[in-house]
Amino acid sequence: MSTVTSDRARLLRDLLIALVSGLILAVGGGIYSAMALPSLTSSVPFWLIISSTATVAGTAFAFARYRNRGRLQAFILVSAFAQKHWVAELLENLIRSLERNGIDLVLKIPPYEYSGHGQVQQLAGIRRKSQSFVGGFVMAADRTATRADFESFCRDVKIPIVFIDSSPFDHAREYPSNVAFVGCDSAEIGDKAAKWLVKAIGDRGIGSPGVLVIASTEHPDRQNAFVARFQAAFPSAQITVNDQAMYDRKRSSEIVDQHLDRVGIEGGTVHAIFCTNDEMALGAVDTIQRRAAAGNGPGDLVVVGVDATREAVATIDSGGTAFRATVVQGSRQVAELAVSTLLKLRAGDRVEVATMVPTTIHPIGNASSAVPGSRVAGKTFPSALHTGGLAGDVAPAPP
């Protein structure tokens, strides 16, 4: 049922109650006035005055309730919020799309960033007043640990739930009937970034590149798919993966600083850095620029990010930094599809269990054109270092 249809149904129900109440008063008042006050019935019947007043008052109450009642609401439970620019852009687009359908958005933030336990605490409060919402959006954190909690929540609340960006369910058959997923495929993101860098590095004639991957445990398929694609193209590549940056700009900056120091001591070279979101990529650029200003720059190093946030795109387009490309997750397209899916679920329409939004690369064009200059490495550091348990704990992407 659409929002407009629901509103009309509520108004008609309230009007019907008012009219029935007036009719009851009219019948009762007519009997009373005919028996007890016969003199009044010769002019304006007393029962008519009573019934008319009651009907008008009831109708006015119904209209007032219709006009002044709270607007429809949907909630969104995010996995993290502080300095998460892509999340902010997604919220902006969700709000605009929902407003066009007469729905307000209520933001729920866990007490700790990327805390599955914190999200479970929020679910308890949402469950108690779930009927206040037309539906909800969820960016699941710690998807493996919280899967049972999310499944129980979705089945209990009955209202439509659309997971965005990350889902606790691995396969379509696991989704409750009131649940769907809208977002970008994490493995596609990593694969697309690797393809771009393979072209950029290959055009520079580097046969055994040194690559640093800065990531988080939140979307492991991004770094895993990147490593698989890049290693297939450059079997002798020296790839270091650190998945403890937590999508944080400062932590990423520190990781890059420490890694460049270590590689320099070992006599190796870092040719590229892939960061699984733009905040971490900007952190990498901060370190590179600071070292360059101090005369200790890492050379012609290439940084690739994910999300295409406003600051990242502006930095890439300005030129003059190591930040050369970012994988675009269209927040507007994700928001529009998520809202459309939620409204269809609410109306009882059939929807795709998982809707994958295609990604692109910014800037569009030849990878080598975005990498000025070239330098063939003389040495690479001796062996790949995998930090934070890369192998063996891959969480499957949504179906």
XYZ file of N, CA and C in Angstrom, residues 94-258:
495
model
N 19.539 9.545 0.826
C 18.400 8.819 1.392
C 17.320 9.788 1.870
N 17.739 10.830 2.562
C 16.777 11.812 3.081
C 15.994 12.443 1.945
N 16.671 12.827 0.878
C 15.991 13.460 -0.254
C 14.989 12.506 -0.909
N 15.402 11.271 -1.082
C 14.524 10.301 -1.721
C 13.309 9.994 -0.847
N 13.514 9.846 0.453
C 12.407 9.557 1.365
C 11.455 10.734 1.481
N 11.999 11.945 1.501
C 11.134 13.129 1.610
C 10.161 13.228 0.444
N 10.598 12.806 -0.722
C 9.703 12.832 -1.882
C 8.526 11.880 -1.691
N 8.676 10.931 -0.753
C 7.601 9.980 -0.465
C 6.944 10.256 0.886
N 7.188 11.449 1.450
C 6.549 11.834 2.700
C 7.053 11.091 3.916
N 8.312 10.670 3.901
C 8.881 9.875 5.005
C 10.111 10.579 5.561
N 10.203 10.669 6.874
C 11.380 11.212 7.551
C 12.338 10.081 7.898
N 13.636 10.415 8.019
C 14.653 9.422 8.340
C 15.187 9.658 9.743
N 15.203 8.597 10.550
C 15.731 8.647 11.913
C 17.072 7.917 11.927
N 18.120 8.610 12.363
C 19.477 8.053 12.349
C 19.788 7.371 13.678
N 20.261 6.124 13.593
C 20.692 5.361 14.766
C 22.187 5.073 14.629
N 22.966 5.513 15.621
C 24.421 5.353 15.585
C 24.854 4.467 16.744
N 25.636 3.413 16.491
C 26.101 2.555 17.592
C 27.077 3.323 18.481
N 27.189 2.943 19.746
C 28.079 3.672 20.664
C 29.552 3.555 20.294
N 29.917 2.541 19.521
C 31.304 2.370 19.098
C 31.336 2.117 17.593
N 32.365 2.673 16.930
C 32.498 2.505 15.492
C 32.657 1.035 15.123
N 31.910 0.597 14.110
C 31.983 -0.776 13.599
C 31.794 -1.812 14.699
N 30.964 -1.496 15.670
C 30.738 -2.407 16.788
C 29.473 -3.223 16.550
N 29.655 -4.528 16.348
C 28.499 -5.400 16.213
C 27.687 -5.428 17.492
N 28.367 -5.441 18.632
C 27.665 -5.445 19.919
C 26.856 -4.160 20.089
N 27.444 -3.037 19.690
C 26.736 -1.765 19.778
C 25.498 -1.746 18.903
N 25.588 -2.343 17.721
C 24.418 -2.407 16.847
C 23.328 -3.297 17.435
N 23.720 -4.392 18.055
C 22.739 -5.284 18.684
C 21.994 -4.541 19.790
N 22.698 -3.688 20.544
C 22.049 -2.875 21.568
C 21.004 -1.946 20.936
N 21.346 -1.346 19.810
C 20.412 -0.465 19.115
C 19.194 -1.249 18.609
N 19.417 -2.482 18.160
C 18.312 -3.294 17.649
C 17.245 -3.524 18.711
N 17.679 -3.671 19.944
C 16.719 -3.917 21.027
C 15.755 -2.745 21.163
N 16.271 -1.524 21.091
C 15.417 -0.353 21.186
C 14.504 -0.202 19.983
N 15.030 -0.482 18.790
C 14.215 -0.385 17.580
C 13.104 -1.431 17.594
N 13.410 -2.634 18.087
C 12.417 -3.710 18.130
C 11.208 -3.295 18.980
N 11.464 -2.605 20.091
C 10.373 -2.239 21.001
C 9.376 -1.270 20.361
N 9.840 -0.441 19.457
C 8.939 0.529 18.833
C 8.965 0.408 17.307
N 9.097 -0.812 16.843
C 9.218 -1.036 15.398
C 7.984 -0.581 14.632
N 6.811 -0.632 15.275
C 5.589 -0.236 14.586
C 5.526 1.263 14.330
N 6.465 2.011 14.924
C 6.533 3.451 14.658
C 7.184 3.745 13.311
N 7.792 2.730 12.709
C 8.531 2.921 11.462
C 7.859 2.184 10.307
N 7.948 2.783 9.112
C 7.458 2.098 7.914
C 8.472 1.072 7.431
N 9.685 1.157 7.926
C 10.745 0.233 7.540
C 12.079 0.790 7.985
N 13.147 0.096 7.631
C 14.464 0.549 8.062
C 15.573 0.118 7.133
N 16.688 0.849 7.238
C 17.905 0.541 6.491
C 19.007 0.211 7.500
N 19.843 -0.754 7.172
C 20.885 -1.191 8.101
C 22.197 -1.378 7.341
N 23.280 -0.822 7.900
C 24.633 -1.112 7.428
C 25.262 -2.014 8.487
N 25.287 -3.295 8.226
C 25.663 -4.271 9.250
C 27.156 -4.239 9.550
N 27.481 -4.219 10.837
C 28.870 -4.318 11.289
C 29.128 -5.708 11.848
N 30.373 -6.149 11.723
C 30.762 -7.448 12.287
C 29.751 -8.512 11.876
N 29.561 -8.638 10.572
C 28.462 -9.408 10.004
C 28.448 -10.873 10.418
N 29.606 -11.458 10.640
C 29.656 -12.869 11.041
C 29.138 -13.054 12.469
N 29.579 -12.174 13.374
C 29.203 -12.306 14.782
C 27.755 -11.912 15.032
N 27.203 -11.027 14.202
C 25.858 -10.498 14.472
C 24.774 -11.119 13.600
N 25.105 -12.074 12.793
C 24.137 -12.613 11.842
C 22.875 -13.137 12.544
N 23.045 -13.929 13.598
C 21.884 -14.504 14.290
C 21.009 -13.406 14.892
N 21.647 -12.355 15.417
C 20.885 -11.254 16.007
C 20.085 -10.517 14.940
N 20.705 -10.273 13.795
C 20.003 -9.574 12.721
C 18.855 -10.428 12.168
N 19.091 -11.724 12.037
C 18.043 -12.604 11.522
C 16.838 -12.605 12.459
N 17.095 -12.721 13.753
C 16.019 -12.709 14.741
C 15.277 -11.376 14.707
N 16.014 -10.285 14.633
C 15.407 -8.960 14.586
C 14.494 -8.807 13.371
N 14.988 -9.188 12.195
C 14.216 -9.027 10.959
C 12.925 -9.841 10.985
N 12.986 -11.031 11.537
C 11.790 -11.869 11.588
C 10.784 -11.356 12.625
N 11.274 -10.728 13.685
C 10.388 -10.253 14.750
C 9.641 -8.979 14.370
N 10.335 -8.035 13.718
C 9.736 -6.713 13.526
C 8.696 -6.670 12.414
N 8.773 -7.574 11.454
C 7.802 -7.675 10.355
C 7.927 -6.547 9.321
N 8.363 -5.355 9.709
C 8.466 -4.243 8.765
C 9.606 -4.514 7.780
N 9.585 -3.891 6.591
C 10.656 -4.125 5.614
C 12.004 -3.591 6.101
N 13.044 -4.375 5.868
C 14.414 -3.996 6.225
C 15.278 -4.128 4.974
N 16.021 -3.067 4.646
C 16.927 -3.093 3.497
C 18.351 -2.885 4.011
N 19.191 -3.884 3.830
C 20.598 -3.754 4.189
C 21.323 -2.999 3.070
N 22.188 -2.085 3.476
C 22.954 -1.269 2.535
C 24.439 -1.452 2.814
N 25.216 -1.629 1.760
C 26.683 -1.671 1.863
C 27.208 -2.984 2.428
N 26.567 -3.514 3.454
C 27.020 -4.770 4.052
C 25.818 -5.532 4.596
N 25.772 -6.823 4.311
C 24.657 -7.652 4.758
C 25.172 -8.823 5.588
N 24.427 -9.232 6.614
C 24.850 -10.394 7.407
C 24.549 -11.724 6.728
N 23.786 -11.696 5.628
C 23.377 -12.929 4.962
C 24.241 -13.184 3.731
N 24.607 -14.452 3.539
C 25.506 -14.821 2.451
C 24.781 -15.213 1.178
N 23.588 -15.796 1.300
C 22.888 -16.339 0.139
C 21.435 -15.875 0.134
N 20.850 -15.831 -1.045
C 19.476 -15.350 -1.204
C 18.501 -16.162 -0.353
N 18.724 -17.458 -0.220
C 17.797 -18.307 0.523
C 17.781 -17.983 2.018
N 18.793 -17.273 2.513
C 18.873 -16.969 3.935
C 18.099 -15.707 4.315
N 17.693 -14.914 3.341
C 17.012 -13.652 3.625
C 15.566 -13.897 4.044
N 15.115 -13.331 5.171
C 13.682 -13.380 5.500
C 12.874 -12.676 4.408
N 11.592 -12.935 4.340
C 10.757 -12.426 3.253
C 10.627 -10.912 3.255
N 10.870 -10.275 4.401
C 10.744 -8.818 4.499
C 12.083 -8.091 4.382
N 13.097 -8.786 3.864
C 14.462 -8.249 3.869
C 15.074 -8.313 2.470
N 15.882 -7.297 2.138
C 16.611 -7.271 0.860
C 17.941 -6.549 1.072
N 18.776 -6.586 0.051
C 20.085 -5.917 0.090
C 20.249 -5.040 -1.137
N 20.800 -3.845 -0.945
C 21.157 -2.955 -2.045
C 22.558 -2.417 -1.780
N 23.449 -2.564 -2.727
C 24.805 -2.046 -2.541
C 25.724 -2.501 -3.644
N 26.995 -2.191 -3.474
C 28.018 -2.572 -4.446
C 28.719 -3.844 -3.994
N 29.144 -4.636 -4.947
C 29.816 -5.899 -4.672
C 31.250 -5.614 -4.218
N 31.586 -6.041 -3.009
C 32.918 -5.771 -2.457
C 34.028 -6.368 -3.304
N 33.809 -7.582 -3.805
C 34.827 -8.225 -4.644
C 35.015 -7.466 -5.954
N 33.920 -6.948 -6.512
C 34.030 -6.164 -7.744
C 34.854 -4.902 -7.518
N 34.682 -4.287 -6.349
C 35.439 -3.073 -6.022
C 36.935 -3.363 -6.022
N 37.336 -4.418 -5.312
C 38.758 -4.763 -5.272
C 39.298 -5.157 -6.619
N 38.505 -5.906 -7.373
C 38.942 -6.346 -8.700
C 39.118 -5.155 -9.637
N 38.197 -4.200 -9.566
C 38.273 -3.034 -10.460
C 39.487 -2.172 -10.127
N 39.764 -1.990 -8.837
C 40.950 -1.230 -8.444
C 42.222 -1.915 -8.916
N 42.265 -3.240 -8.810
C 43.443 -3.983 -9.252
C 43.659 -3.859 -10.754
N 42.588 -3.950 -11.529
C 42.702 -3.809 -12.980
C 43.293 -2.460 -13.356
N 42.820 -1.416 -12.687
C 43.327 -0.081 -12.987
C 44.821 0.005 -12.668
N 45.217 -0.520 -11.502
C 46.628 -0.441 -11.115
C 47.515 -1.337 -11.958
N 46.996 -2.501 -12.346
C 47.768 -3.388 -13.234
C 48.134 -2.659 -14.514
N 47.173 -1.930 -15.072
C 47.431 -1.165 -16.294
C 48.431 -0.044 -16.041
N 48.232 0.680 -14.937
C 49.118 1.802 -14.628
C 50.546 1.343 -14.385
N 50.707 0.269 -13.611
C 52.047 -0.241 -13.306
C 52.678 -0.867 -14.552
N 51.878 -1.620 -15.308
C 52.401 -2.244 -16.522
C 52.886 -1.229 -17.527
N 52.177 -0.117 -17.677
C 52.582 0.920 -18.622
C 53.894 1.580 -18.229
N 54.266 1.467 -16.979
C 55.524 2.056 -16.516
C 56.690 1.075 -16.601
N 56.409 -0.126 -17.059
C 57.478 -1.094 -17.269
C 58.012 -1.715 -16.001
N 57.230 -1.734 -14.951
C 57.673 -2.318 -13.677
C 57.254 -3.782 -13.645
N 58.218 -4.671 -13.502
C 57.922 -6.100 -13.566
C 57.618 -6.737 -12.228
N 58.173 -6.179 -11.141
C 57.981 -6.760 -9.814
C 57.640 -5.640 -8.834
N 56.427 -5.144 -8.877
C 56.070 -3.969 -8.080
C 55.895 -4.269 -6.597
N 56.143 -3.245 -5.794
C 55.846 -3.304 -4.374
C 54.547 -2.569 -4.110
N 53.613 -3.238 -3.457
C 52.275 -2.667 -3.255
C 51.885 -2.795 -1.781
N 51.350 -1.701 -1.251
C 50.791 -1.701 0.100
C 49.273 -1.600 -0.007
N 48.575 -2.494 0.678
C 47.109 -2.466 0.732
C 46.696 -2.080 2.148
N 45.979 -0.972 2.259
C 45.501 -0.507 3.562
C 43.998 -0.744 3.614
N 43.551 -1.499 4.612
C 42.167 -1.969 4.608
C 41.603 -2.012 6.023
N 40.401 -2.561 6.101
C 39.705 -2.784 7.372
C 39.150 -4.202 7.348
N 38.720 -4.681 8.483
C 38.100 -6.004 8.531
C 36.635 -5.947 8.108
N 36.109 -4.741 7.847
C 34.689 -4.580 7.561
C 34.274 -5.159 6.215
N 35.093 -4.984 5.179
C 34.787 -5.497 3.841
C 35.999 -6.269 3.312
N 36.281 -7.452 3.845
C 37.506 -8.171 3.468
C 37.587 -8.530 1.999
N 36.438 -8.677 1.315
C 36.487 -9.046 -0.101
C 37.147 -7.973 -0.951
N 37.143 -6.746 -0.483
C 37.793 -5.681 -1.259
C 39.287 -5.960 -1.384
N 39.953 -6.182 -0.250
C 41.401 -6.421 -0.313
C 41.726 -7.807 -0.874
N 40.892 -8.792 -0.574
C 41.186 -10.139 -1.062
C 41.073 -10.230 -2.583
N 40.036 -9.631 -3.138
C 39.875 -9.643 -4.599
C 40.975 -8.839 -5.264
N 41.368 -7.739 -4.634
C 42.465 -6.938 -5.191
C 43.748 -7.750 -5.261
N 44.095 -8.388 -4.153
C 45.331 -9.172 -4.103
C 45.312 -10.292 -5.140
N 44.185 -10.986 -5.269
C 44.088 -12.103 -6.223
C 44.299 -11.616 -7.653
N 43.631 -10.523 -8.030
C 43.753 -10.003 -9.391
C 45.159 -9.468 -9.662
N 45.706 -8.711 -8.716
C 47.015 -8.094 -8.935
C 48.120 -9.140 -8.960
N 48.041 -10.119 -8.060
C 49.063 -11.169 -8.009
C 49.022 -12.029 -9.259
N 47.828 -12.201 -9.835
C 47.728 -12.970 -11.074
C 48.431 -12.254 -12.219
N 48.370 -10.925 -12.217
C 49.023 -10.150 -13.275
C 50.518 -10.004 -13.031
N 50.916 -9.909 -11.757
C 52.332 -9.757 -11.389
C 52.679 -10.815 -10.341
N 53.006 -12.032 -10.761
C 53.275 -13.112 -9.799
C 54.390 -12.802 -8.812
N 55.351 -11.958 -9.220
C 56.466 -11.650 -8.321
C 56.242 -10.376 -7.520
N 55.043 -9.831 -7.596
C 54.746 -8.607 -6.849
C 54.888 -8.841 -5.348
N 55.398 -7.835 -4.654
C 55.533 -7.887 -3.208
C 54.372 -7.091 -2.605
N 53.391 -7.789 -2.072
C 52.159 -7.148 -1.609
C 52.059 -7.253 -0.082
N 51.914 -6.123 0.558
C 51.722 -6.062 2.003
C 50.286 -5.639 2.281
N 49.573 -6.382 3.098
C 48.194 -6.050 3.444
C 48.102 -5.754 4.933
N 47.583 -4.583 5.262
C 47.309 -4.229 6.648
C 45.818 -3.910 6.758
N 45.072 -4.737 7.469
C 43.621 -4.545 7.563
C 43.195 -3.945 8.898
N 44.106 -3.206 9.534
C 43.802 -2.617 10.843
C 43.644 -1.099 10.807
N 43.408 -0.528 9.641
C 43.306 0.931 9.538
C 41.922 1.451 9.911
N 40.917 0.583 9.942
C 39.575 0.930 10.427
C 38.959 2.118 9.687
N 39.285 2.243 8.415
C 38.733 3.329 7.590
C 39.015 4.703 8.193
N 40.131 4.818 8.902
C 40.473 6.042 9.610
C 41.667 6.728 8.939
N 41.532 8.008 8.673
C 42.564 8.758 7.941
C 43.885 8.805 8.717
N 43.820 9.097 9.994
C 45.042 9.212 10.788
C 45.751 7.870 10.923
N 44.977 6.815 11.185
C 45.592 5.487 11.314
C 46.262 5.084 10.002
N 45.615 5.379 8.888
C 46.201 5.063 7.589
C 47.503 5.821 7.379
N 47.499 7.088 7.743
C 48.711 7.898 7.601
C 49.871 7.309 8.391
N 49.578 6.865 9.599
C 50.617 6.270 10.440
C 51.125 4.953 9.862
N 50.212 4.141 9.333
C 50.601 2.854 8.745
C 51.517 3.074 7.539
N 51.170 4.036 6.692
C 52.001 4.329 5.522
C 53.384 4.801 5.958
N 53.431 5.672 6.965
C 54.705 6.193 7.453
C 55.612 5.062 7.934
N 55.061 4.177 8.745
C 55.839 3.065 9.280
C 56.280 2.113 8.173
